[in-house]
Tab-separated table of C-alpha atoms in Angstrom:
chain	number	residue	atom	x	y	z
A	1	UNK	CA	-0.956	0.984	-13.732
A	2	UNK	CA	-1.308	-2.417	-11.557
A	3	UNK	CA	0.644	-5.372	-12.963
A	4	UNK	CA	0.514	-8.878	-11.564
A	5	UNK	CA	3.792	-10.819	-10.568
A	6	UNK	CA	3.427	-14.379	-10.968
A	7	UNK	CA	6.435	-16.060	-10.128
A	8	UNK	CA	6.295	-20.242	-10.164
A	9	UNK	CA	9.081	-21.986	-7.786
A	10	UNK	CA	11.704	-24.739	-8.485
A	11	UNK	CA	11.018	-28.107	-7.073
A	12	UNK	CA	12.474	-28.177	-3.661
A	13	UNK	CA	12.612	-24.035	-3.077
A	14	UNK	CA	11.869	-23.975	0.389
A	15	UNK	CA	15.269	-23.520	2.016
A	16	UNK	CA	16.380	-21.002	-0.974
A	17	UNK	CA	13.048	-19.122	-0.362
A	18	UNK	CA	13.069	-18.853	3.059
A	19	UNK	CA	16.847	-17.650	3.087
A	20	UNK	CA	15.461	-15.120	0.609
A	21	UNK	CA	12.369	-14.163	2.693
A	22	UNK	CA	13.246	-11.341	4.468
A	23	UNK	CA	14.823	-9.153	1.823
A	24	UNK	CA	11.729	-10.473	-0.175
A	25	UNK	CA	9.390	-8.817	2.950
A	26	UNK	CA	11.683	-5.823	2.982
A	27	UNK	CA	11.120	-4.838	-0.878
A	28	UNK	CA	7.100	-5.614	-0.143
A	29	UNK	CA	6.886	-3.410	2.835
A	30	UNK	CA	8.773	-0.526	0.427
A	31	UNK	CA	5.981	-0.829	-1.755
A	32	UNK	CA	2.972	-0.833	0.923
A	33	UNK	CA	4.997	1.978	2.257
A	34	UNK	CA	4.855	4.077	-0.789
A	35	UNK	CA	0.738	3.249	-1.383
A	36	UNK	CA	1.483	0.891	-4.108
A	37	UNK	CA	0.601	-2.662	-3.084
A	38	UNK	CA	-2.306	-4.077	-4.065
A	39	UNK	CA	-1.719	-8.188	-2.629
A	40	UNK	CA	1.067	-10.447	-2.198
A	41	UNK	CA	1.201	-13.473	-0.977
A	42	UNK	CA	2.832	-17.060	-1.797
A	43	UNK	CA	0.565	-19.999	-3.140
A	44	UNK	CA	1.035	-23.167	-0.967
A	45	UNK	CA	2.102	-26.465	-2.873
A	46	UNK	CA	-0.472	-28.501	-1.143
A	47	UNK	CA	-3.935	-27.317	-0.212
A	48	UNK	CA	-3.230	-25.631	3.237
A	49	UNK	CA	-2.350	-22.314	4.543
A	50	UNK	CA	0.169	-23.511	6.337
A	51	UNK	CA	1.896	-26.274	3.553
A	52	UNK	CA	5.186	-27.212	5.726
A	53	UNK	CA	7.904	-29.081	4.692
A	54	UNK	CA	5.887	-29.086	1.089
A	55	UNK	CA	6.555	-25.597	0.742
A	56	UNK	CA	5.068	-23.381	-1.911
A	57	UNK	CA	4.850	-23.716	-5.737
A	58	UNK	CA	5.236	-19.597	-6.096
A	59	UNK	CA	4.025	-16.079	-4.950
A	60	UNK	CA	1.549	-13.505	-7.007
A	61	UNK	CA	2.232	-9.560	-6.282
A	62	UNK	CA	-0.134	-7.107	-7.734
A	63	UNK	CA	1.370	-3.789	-7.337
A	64	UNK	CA	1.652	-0.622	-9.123
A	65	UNK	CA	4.423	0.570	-11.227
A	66	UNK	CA	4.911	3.227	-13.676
A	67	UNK	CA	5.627	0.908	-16.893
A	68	UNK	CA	5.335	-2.929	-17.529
A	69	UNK	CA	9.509	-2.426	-18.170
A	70	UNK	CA	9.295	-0.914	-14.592
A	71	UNK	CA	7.289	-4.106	-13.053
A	72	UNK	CA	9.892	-6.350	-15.083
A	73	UNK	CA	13.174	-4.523	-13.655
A	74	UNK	CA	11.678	-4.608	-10.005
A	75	UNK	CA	10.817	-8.122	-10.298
A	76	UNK	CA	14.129	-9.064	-11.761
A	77	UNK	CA	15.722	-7.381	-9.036
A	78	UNK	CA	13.731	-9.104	-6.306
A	79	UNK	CA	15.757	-11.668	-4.004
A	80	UNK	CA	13.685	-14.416	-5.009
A	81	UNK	CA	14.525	-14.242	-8.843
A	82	UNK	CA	18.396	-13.693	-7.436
A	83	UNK	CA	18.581	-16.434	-5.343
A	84	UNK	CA	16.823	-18.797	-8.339
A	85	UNK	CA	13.597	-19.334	-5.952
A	86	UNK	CA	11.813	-18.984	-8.930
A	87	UNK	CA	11.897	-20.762	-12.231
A	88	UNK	CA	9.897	-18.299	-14.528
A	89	UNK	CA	8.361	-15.071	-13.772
A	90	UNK	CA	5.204	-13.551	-16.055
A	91	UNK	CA	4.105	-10.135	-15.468
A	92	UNK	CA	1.199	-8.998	-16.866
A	93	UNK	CA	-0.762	-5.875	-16.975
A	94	UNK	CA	-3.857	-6.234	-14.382
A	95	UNK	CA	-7.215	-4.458	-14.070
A	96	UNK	CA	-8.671	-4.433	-10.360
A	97	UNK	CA	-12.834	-4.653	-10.630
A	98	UNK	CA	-13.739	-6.040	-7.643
A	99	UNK	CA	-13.587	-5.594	-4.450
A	100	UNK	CA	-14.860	-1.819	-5.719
């Protein structure tokens, strides 16, 4: 089943997360690899792709895993949540409709 990550960032993140960044990629990439990522991406704390020194105010992943406990454990495990990028985490199951 596809759950959605939905991590929201501490105030002021940007150095931690972009220490953390390229484990973060590396753990992504596993899951393209494998066929089992839907989207990820981080969500810009000002309205621009590229947000700069304002950073980002979190990242959603929608990926596949075999159990919401499974989706939990690999989030927990991810080098944001280790590095305390990210101030709460929800996962939640997710139904894709559209694009069909």
């Amino acid at each position: 089943m596809l759950y959605a990550i939905i991590g929201e960032d501490v105030p002021g993140s940007l150095e931690k997360r972009m220490a953390a960044r390229p484990a973060h990629l590396r753990r992504l990439a596993e899951l393209q690899d494998a066929g089992r990522l839907l989207l990820a991406g981080p969500c810009p704390a000002i309205d621009s792709a590229d947000p700069g020194p304002a950073g980002f105010s979190g990242s959603v992943i929608v990926a596949e895993f075999e159990s919401l406990e499974a989706a939990r454990a690999w989030a927990g495990a991810d080098p944001y949540a280790a590095t305390g990028v990210h101030a709460k985490v929800t996962i939640k199951p997710f139904v894709k409709v559209f694009p069909a």
